[in-house]
PDB file of C-alpha atoms in Angstrom:
ATOM      1  CA  MET A   1      10.546  20.141   6.128  1.00 91.00           C
ATOM      2  CA  THR A   2       8.989  22.644   8.503  1.00 94.00           C
ATOM      3  CA  PRO A   3       5.332  22.314   9.589  1.00 94.00           C
ATOM      4  CA  PRO A   4       4.227  25.079   7.163  1.00 95.00           C
ATOM      5  CA  GLN A   5       6.074  23.307   4.338  1.00 96.00           C
ATOM      6  CA  ILE A   6       4.423  20.011   5.243  1.00 97.00           C
ATOM      7  CA  ASP A   7       1.013  21.649   5.214  1.00 96.00           C
ATOM      8  CA  GLY A   8       1.695  23.199   1.820  1.00 96.00           C
ATOM      9  CA  PHE A   9       3.034  19.902   0.511  1.00 97.00           C
ATOM     10  CA  PHE A  10      -0.152  17.988   1.351  1.00 97.00           C
ATOM     11  CA  ALA A  11      -2.506  20.848   0.475  1.00 97.00           C
ATOM     12  CA  THR A  12      -0.996  20.843  -3.023  1.00 97.00           C
ATOM     13  CA  LEU A  13      -1.260  17.062  -3.391  1.00 97.00           C
ATOM     14  CA  LYS A  14      -4.865  17.183  -2.170  1.00 96.00           C
ATOM     15  CA  ALA A  15      -5.807  19.944  -4.589  1.00 97.00           C
ATOM     16  CA  ALA A  16      -4.498  17.850  -7.481  1.00 95.00           C
ATOM     17  CA  ASN A  17      -6.165  14.621  -6.283  1.00 95.00           C
ATOM     18  CA  PRO A  18      -8.870  15.246  -3.649  1.00 96.00           C
ATOM     19  CA  THR A  19      -9.909  11.599  -3.201  1.00 94.00           C
ATOM     20  CA  PRO A  20      -6.897   9.352  -3.818  1.00 93.00           C
ATOM     21  CA  GLN A  21      -7.492   5.610  -4.043  1.00 90.00           C
ATOM     22  CA  THR A  22      -5.374   2.494  -3.999  1.00 90.00           C
ATOM     23  CA  GLU A  23      -4.590   1.183  -7.468  1.00 91.00           C
ATOM     24  CA  LEU A  24      -5.377  -2.363  -6.352  1.00 93.00           C
ATOM     25  CA  GLU A  25      -8.791  -3.481  -7.599  1.00 94.00           C
ATOM     26  CA  TYR A  26     -11.274  -4.801  -5.036  1.00 95.00           C
ATOM     27  CA  THR A  27     -14.999  -4.770  -4.194  1.00 95.00           C
ATOM     28  CA  SER A  28     -14.942  -6.054  -0.605  1.00 95.00           C
ATOM     29  CA  VAL A  29     -12.706  -5.976   2.456  1.00 96.00           C
ATOM     30  CA  PHE A  30     -11.709  -9.584   1.833  1.00 97.00           C
ATOM     31  CA  GLU A  31     -10.771  -8.831  -1.786  1.00 96.00           C
ATOM     32  CA  LEU A  32      -8.684  -5.892  -0.538  1.00 96.00           C
ATOM     33  CA  LEU A  33      -6.907  -8.062   2.040  1.00 96.00           C
ATOM     34  CA  THR A  34      -6.232 -10.716  -0.609  1.00 96.00           C
ATOM     35  CA  ALA A  35      -4.885  -8.185  -3.108  1.00 95.00           C
ATOM     36  CA  VAL A  36      -2.593  -6.548  -0.548  1.00 94.00           C
ATOM     37  CA  LEU A  37      -1.316  -9.923   0.659  1.00 93.00           C
ATOM     38  CA  LEU A  38      -0.504 -10.853  -2.955  1.00 94.00           C
ATOM     39  CA  SER A  39       1.137  -7.497  -3.696  1.00 91.00           C
ATOM     40  CA  ALA A  40       4.304  -7.959  -1.614  1.00 85.00           C
ATOM     41  CA  GLN A  41       7.285  -7.595  -3.964  1.00 84.00           C
ATOM     42  CA  ALA A  42       4.858  -7.410  -6.897  1.00 88.00           C
ATOM     43  CA  THR A  43       3.270  -4.579  -8.860  1.00 89.00           C
ATOM     44  CA  ASP A  44      -0.351  -3.531  -8.471  1.00 91.00           C
ATOM     45  CA  VAL A  45      -0.746  -4.046 -12.217  1.00 94.00           C
ATOM     46  CA  GLY A  46       0.426  -7.660 -11.929  1.00 94.00           C
ATOM     47  CA  VAL A  47      -1.821  -8.360  -8.945  1.00 95.00           C
ATOM     48  CA  ASN A  48      -4.860  -6.842 -10.662  1.00 96.00           C
ATOM     49  CA  LYS A  49      -4.243  -8.991 -13.723  1.00 95.00           C
ATOM     50  CA  ALA A  50      -4.394 -12.143 -11.574  1.00 95.00           C
ATOM     51  CA  THR A  51      -7.299 -11.108  -9.338  1.00 95.00           C
ATOM     52  CA  ARG A  52      -9.461 -10.171 -12.331  1.00 96.00           C
ATOM     53  CA  LYS A  53      -9.513 -13.912 -13.053  1.00 95.00           C
ATOM     54  CA  LEU A  54      -9.535 -15.117  -9.435  1.00 96.00           C
ATOM     55  CA  PHE A  55     -12.233 -12.948  -7.847  1.00 96.00           C
ATOM     56  CA  PRO A  56     -15.104 -13.817 -10.241  1.00 96.00           C
ATOM     57  CA  VAL A  57     -14.505 -17.470  -9.287  1.00 96.00           C
ATOM     58  CA  ALA A  58     -13.554 -17.132  -5.611  1.00 95.00           C
ATOM     59  CA  ASN A  59     -13.828 -13.920  -3.597  1.00 94.00           C
ATOM     60  CA  THR A  60     -14.681 -15.179  -0.098  1.00 96.00           C
ATOM     61  CA  PRO A  61     -12.558 -17.124   2.376  1.00 96.00           C
ATOM     62  CA  GLN A  62     -14.651 -20.267   1.942  1.00 96.00           C
ATOM     63  CA  ALA A  63     -14.550 -20.039  -1.843  1.00 96.00           C
ATOM     64  CA  ILE A  64     -10.745 -19.768  -1.767  1.00 96.00           C
ATOM     65  CA  LEU A  65     -10.582 -22.805   0.523  1.00 97.00           C
ATOM     66  CA  ASP A  66     -12.843 -24.692  -1.866  1.00 96.00           C
ATOM     67  CA  LEU A  67     -10.383 -24.047  -4.707  1.00 94.00           C
ATOM     68  CA  GLY A  68      -7.666 -25.944  -2.875  1.00 94.00           C
ATOM     69  CA  LEU A  69      -4.012 -24.954  -2.864  1.00 94.00           C
ATOM     70  CA  GLU A  70      -3.237 -26.086  -6.405  1.00 94.00           C
ATOM     71  CA  GLY A  71      -6.397 -24.447  -7.704  1.00 95.00           C
ATOM     72  CA  LEU A  72      -5.443 -21.147  -6.086  1.00 96.00           C
ATOM     73  CA  GLU A  73      -1.869 -21.360  -7.367  1.00 95.00           C
ATOM     74  CA  ALA A  74      -3.153 -21.709 -10.921  1.00 95.00           C
ATOM     75  CA  TYR A  75      -4.831 -18.309 -10.680  1.00 95.00           C
ATOM     76  CA  ILE A  76      -1.911 -16.426  -9.111  1.00 94.00           C
ATOM     77  CA  LYS A  77       1.131 -18.129 -10.669  1.00 93.00           C
ATOM     78  CA  THR A  78       1.988 -14.963 -12.644  1.00 93.00           C
ATOM     79  CA  ILE A  79       2.708 -13.171  -9.343  1.00 94.00           C
ATOM     80  CA  GLY A  80       6.144 -13.384  -7.740  1.00 87.00           C
ATOM     81  CA  LEU A  81       6.478 -15.755  -4.771  1.00 90.00           C
ATOM     82  CA  TYR A  82       3.077 -17.177  -5.670  1.00 92.00           C
ATOM     83  CA  ARG A  83       3.590 -20.513  -3.906  1.00 93.00           C
ATOM     84  CA  SER A  84       4.284 -19.002  -0.490  1.00 94.00           C
ATOM     85  CA  LYS A  85       1.561 -16.398  -1.005  1.00 94.00           C
ATOM     86  CA  ALA A  86      -0.959 -19.094  -1.926  1.00 95.00           C
ATOM     87  CA  LYS A  87      -0.058 -21.057   1.207  1.00 95.00           C
ATOM     88  CA  HIS A  88      -0.422 -17.974   3.416  1.00 95.00           C
ATOM     89  CA  LEU A  89      -3.708 -16.986   1.791  1.00 96.00           C
ATOM     90  CA  MET A  90      -5.148 -20.471   2.324  1.00 96.00           C
ATOM     91  CA  GLN A  91      -4.093 -20.398   5.982  1.00 96.00           C
ATOM     92  CA  THR A  92      -5.552 -16.911   6.376  1.00 96.00           C
ATOM     93  CA  CYS A  93      -8.855 -17.991   4.825  1.00 97.00           C
ATOM     94  CA  ARG A  94      -9.038 -20.942   7.226  1.00 96.00           C
ATOM     95  CA  MET A  95      -8.507 -18.626  10.201  1.00 96.00           C
ATOM     96  CA  LEU A  96     -11.092 -16.152   8.910  1.00 96.00           C
ATOM     97  CA  VAL A  97     -13.678 -18.925   8.575  1.00 96.00           C
ATOM     98  CA  GLU A  98     -12.876 -20.637  11.865  1.00 96.00           C
ATOM     99  CA  GLN A  99     -12.211 -17.610  14.077  1.00 95.00           C
ATOM    100  CA  HIS A 100     -13.964 -14.624  12.493  1.00 96.00           C
ATOM    101  CA  GLY A 101     -17.091 -15.991  10.830  1.00 95.00           C
ATOM    102  CA  GLY A 102     -15.602 -15.442   7.394  1.00 94.00           C
ATOM    103  CA  GLU A 103     -15.207 -11.692   7.979  1.00 95.00           C
ATOM    104  CA  VAL A 104     -11.993  -9.652   7.948  1.00 96.00           C
ATOM    105  CA  PRO A 105     -11.312  -8.294  11.452  1.00 95.00           C
ATOM    106  CA  GLY A 106     -10.851  -4.575  11.957  1.00 93.00           C
ATOM    107  CA  THR A 107      -8.108  -4.541  14.587  1.00 95.00           C
ATOM    108  CA  ARG A 108      -4.349  -4.522  14.084  1.00 94.00           C
ATOM    109  CA  GLU A 109      -3.818  -7.380  16.521  1.00 95.00           C
ATOM    110  CA  ALA A 110      -6.269  -9.680  14.738  1.00 96.00           C
ATOM    111  CA  LEU A 111      -5.022  -8.739  11.276  1.00 96.00           C
ATOM    112  CA  GLU A 112      -1.352  -9.277  12.131  1.00 95.00           C
ATOM    113  CA  ALA A 113      -2.228 -12.707  13.550  1.00 95.00           C
ATOM    114  CA  LEU A 114      -3.214 -13.814  10.033  1.00 94.00           C
ATOM    115  CA  PRO A 115      -0.515 -15.725   8.089  1.00 92.00           C
ATOM    116  CA  GLY A 116       1.292 -13.520   5.582  1.00 88.00           C
ATOM    117  CA  VAL A 117      -0.159 -10.323   7.058  1.00 92.00           C
ATOM    118  CA  GLY A 118       2.528  -8.054   8.468  1.00 91.00           C
ATOM    119  CA  ARG A 119       2.372  -4.507   9.740  1.00 93.00           C
ATOM    120  CA  LYS A 120       2.311  -2.915   6.284  1.00 92.00           C
ATOM    121  CA  THR A 121      -0.545  -5.094   5.027  1.00 93.00           C
ATOM    122  CA  ALA A 122      -2.495  -4.484   8.227  1.00 95.00           C
ATOM    123  CA  ASN A 123      -1.945  -0.744   7.839  1.00 95.00           C
ATOM    124  CA  VAL A 124      -3.342  -0.785   4.300  1.00 94.00           C
ATOM    125  CA  VAL A 125      -6.463  -2.702   5.336  1.00 95.00           C
ATOM    126  CA  LEU A 126      -7.034  -0.521   8.409  1.00 96.00           C
ATOM    127  CA  ASN A 127      -6.658   2.613   6.301  1.00 94.00           C
ATOM    128  CA  VAL A 128      -8.479   1.716   3.099  1.00 94.00           C
ATOM    129  CA  ALA A 129     -11.234  -0.491   4.495  1.00 93.00           C
ATOM    130  CA  PHE A 130     -11.748   1.014   7.942  1.00 94.00           C
ATOM    131  CA  GLY A 131     -10.663   4.638   7.453  1.00 92.00           C
ATOM    132  CA  GLU A 132      -7.944   4.670  10.095  1.00 94.00           C
ATOM    133  CA  PRO A 133      -5.065   7.196   9.718  1.00 94.00           C
ATOM    134  CA  THR A 134      -2.359   4.554   9.366  1.00 94.00           C
ATOM    135  CA  MET A 135       0.836   4.776   7.312  1.00 94.00           C
ATOM    136  CA  ALA A 136       1.690   1.745   5.194  1.00 92.00           C
ATOM    137  CA  VAL A 137       5.343   2.464   4.401  1.00 93.00           C
ATOM    138  CA  ASP A 138       6.347   0.779   1.143  1.00 91.00           C
ATOM    139  CA  THR A 139       9.456   1.528  -0.937  1.00 92.00           C
ATOM    140  CA  HIS A 140       7.816   4.602  -2.490  1.00 94.00           C
ATOM    141  CA  ILE A 141       6.785   6.164   0.810  1.00 96.00           C
ATOM    142  CA  PHE A 142      10.148   5.323   2.373  1.00 96.00           C
ATOM    143  CA  ARG A 143      11.971   7.040  -0.493  1.00 96.00           C
ATOM    144  CA  VAL A 144       9.719  10.118  -0.670  1.00 97.00           C
ATOM    145  CA  SER A 145       9.731  10.606   3.100  1.00 97.00           C
ATOM    146  CA  ASN A 146      13.535  10.534   3.242  1.00 97.00           C
ATOM    147  CA  ARG A 147      14.308  12.377   0.011  1.00 96.00           C
ATOM    148  CA  THR A 148      11.965  15.291   0.645  1.00 96.00           C
ATOM    149  CA  GLY A 149      12.782  15.614   4.347  1.00 96.00           C
ATOM    150  CA  LEU A 150       9.132  14.976   5.212  1.00 97.00           C
ATOM    151  CA  ALA A 151       9.835  12.122   7.633  1.00 96.00           C
ATOM    152  CA  PRO A 152      13.433  10.881   7.591  1.00 96.00           C
ATOM    153  CA  GLY A 153      14.138   7.469   9.037  1.00 96.00           C
ATOM    154  CA  LYS A 154      16.470   4.515   8.561  1.00 96.00           C
ATOM    155  CA  THR A 155      13.751   1.851   8.692  1.00 96.00           C
ATOM    156  CA  PRO A 156      10.138   1.644   7.464  1.00 94.00           C
ATOM    157  CA  LEU A 157       8.920   1.650  11.069  1.00 95.00           C
ATOM    158  CA  ALA A 158      10.962   4.756  11.886  1.00 97.00           C
ATOM    159  CA  VAL A 159       9.500   6.524   8.860  1.00 96.00           C
ATOM    160  CA  GLU A 160       5.991   5.375   9.788  1.00 96.00           C
ATOM    161  CA  LEU A 161       6.304   6.764  13.309  1.00 96.00           C
ATOM    162  CA  GLN A 162       7.690  10.050  11.984  1.00 97.00           C
ATOM    163  CA  LEU A 163       4.811  10.358   9.513  1.00 96.00           C
ATOM    164  CA  LEU A 164       2.259   9.733  12.239  1.00 95.00           C
ATOM    165  CA  LYS A 165       3.794  12.641  14.161  1.00 96.00           C
ATOM    166  CA  ARG A 166       4.372  15.057  11.294  1.00 96.00           C
ATOM    167  CA  VAL A 167       1.417  14.705   8.922  1.00 96.00           C
ATOM    168  CA  PRO A 168      -1.380  17.130   9.889  1.00 95.00           C
ATOM    169  CA  GLY A 169      -4.576  15.432  10.996  1.00 93.00           C
ATOM    170  CA  ALA A 170      -6.569  16.888   8.106  1.00 94.00           C
ATOM    171  CA  TYR A 171      -4.454  14.882   5.661  1.00 96.00           C
ATOM    172  CA  ALA A 172      -3.736  11.780   7.755  1.00 94.00           C
ATOM    173  CA  VAL A 173      -6.234   9.326   6.257  1.00 94.00           C
ATOM    174  CA  ASP A 174      -5.344   9.995   2.612  1.00 95.00           C
ATOM    175  CA  SER A 175      -1.667  10.862   3.009  1.00 96.00           C
ATOM    176  CA  HIS A 176      -0.243   7.409   2.346  1.00 92.00           C
ATOM    177  CA  HIS A 177      -2.083   7.259  -1.004  1.00 94.00           C
ATOM    178  CA  TRP A 178      -0.707  10.643  -2.041  1.00 96.00           C
ATOM    179  CA  LEU A 179       2.823   9.618  -1.066  1.00 97.00           C
ATOM    180  CA  ILE A 180       2.653   6.280  -2.906  1.00 94.00           C
ATOM    181  CA  LEU A 181       1.320   7.875  -6.088  1.00 94.00           C
ATOM    182  CA  HIS A 182       3.864  10.692  -5.870  1.00 97.00           C
ATOM    183  CA  GLY A 183       6.702   8.193  -5.480  1.00 95.00           C
ATOM    184  CA  ARG A 184       5.381   5.950  -8.235  1.00 92.00           C
ATOM    185  CA  TYR A 185       4.857   8.614 -10.888  1.00 94.00           C
ATOM    186  CA  VAL A 186       6.921  11.706  -9.983  1.00 96.00           C
ATOM    187  CA  CYS A 187       9.493  11.216  -7.213  1.00 96.00           C
ATOM    188  CA  GLN A 188      10.865   8.077  -8.835  1.00 95.00           C
ATOM    189  CA  ALA A 189      13.842   6.110  -7.591  1.00 92.00           C
ATOM    190  CA  ARG A 190      16.435   6.494 -10.328  1.00 91.00           C
ATOM    191  CA  LYS A 191      15.573   9.960 -11.573  1.00 91.00           C
ATOM    192  CA  PRO A 192      12.913  12.038  -9.836  1.00 93.00           C
ATOM    193  CA  LEU A 193      10.882  14.180 -12.229  1.00 94.00           C
ATOM    194  CA  CYS A 194      11.543  17.401 -10.325  1.00 94.00           C
ATOM    195  CA  PRO A 195      10.635  19.759 -13.211  1.00 93.00           C
ATOM    196  CA  ARG A 196       7.151  18.196 -13.258  1.00 92.00           C
ATOM    197  CA  CYS A 197       6.770  18.115  -9.476  1.00 95.00           C
ATOM    198  CA  ALA A 198       3.957  20.239  -8.047  1.00 95.00           C
ATOM    199  CA  VAL A 199       5.447  20.119  -4.543  1.00 96.00           C
ATOM    200  CA  SER A 200       9.079  20.828  -5.441  1.00 94.00           C
ATOM    201  CA  ALA A 201       8.970  24.158  -3.627  1.00 94.00           C
ATOM    202  CA  TYR A 202       8.326  22.410  -0.299  1.00 95.00           C
ATOM    203  CA  CYS A 203      10.944  19.686  -0.749  1.00 94.00           C
ATOM    204  CA  ASP A 204      14.375  19.643   0.942  1.00 93.00           C
ATOM    205  CA  PHE A 205      16.021  17.465  -1.752  1.00 92.00           C
ATOM    206  CA  LYS A 206      19.223  19.265  -2.731  1.00 90.00           C
ATOM    207  CA  ASP A 207      20.018  17.455  -6.000  1.00 85.00           C
ATOM    208  CA  LYS A 208      16.827  18.270  -7.867  1.00 86.00           C
ATOM    209  CA  THR A 209      16.804  17.249 -11.517  1.00 83.00           C
ATOM    210  CA  VAL A 210      16.439  19.974 -14.121  1.00 82.00           C
ATOM    211  CA  ALA A 211      14.500  20.065 -17.348  1.00 70.00           C
ATOM    212  CA  LEU A 212      16.479  19.613 -20.555  1.00 54.00           C
ATOM    213  CA  ASP A 213      16.175  22.268 -23.233  1.00 42.00           C
TER     214      ASP A 213
END
């Protein structure tokens, strides 16, 4: 994609959805961090189903600690890898209470020091909670960035760095939401819905699907 194509690509996505949001449900920075930590290799729908039961009972680090490990596991056992996620979340809550006064820190270094919080999770929290122009490259963003020619790369980090260079500043904060939603609902893995795609004209993908009569 050329710079004018990239600008048109994001201008079109913005016009269709001016204020994109994460599909994870949360009402505080800690709830967001918890939901993102639980969402690894799981769907947002599945995470929301579990947190709708968990958060009314425990939605602070101390409240999660008070549940105990088995108590927490009971709420999130429908989520894949729930045992390891529960362990990481308990450890994270302990660190938040002991080192950060129960608050979620707003720096990458402090976030990535939390158990179970990698670069992608930190990027989501920094972007959604703190408004930083980070790129949380999940499978959808990785696929869309490579398929369209927006930001080709062989690894998530390579794609992230390309996106940080190539996405115009005016779209930087919201761009990862647009890319996730586009990958989830239009530029899908097995068969992209090219005939329905509003940004098809800007895309370098050579094997576009066609509408059936």
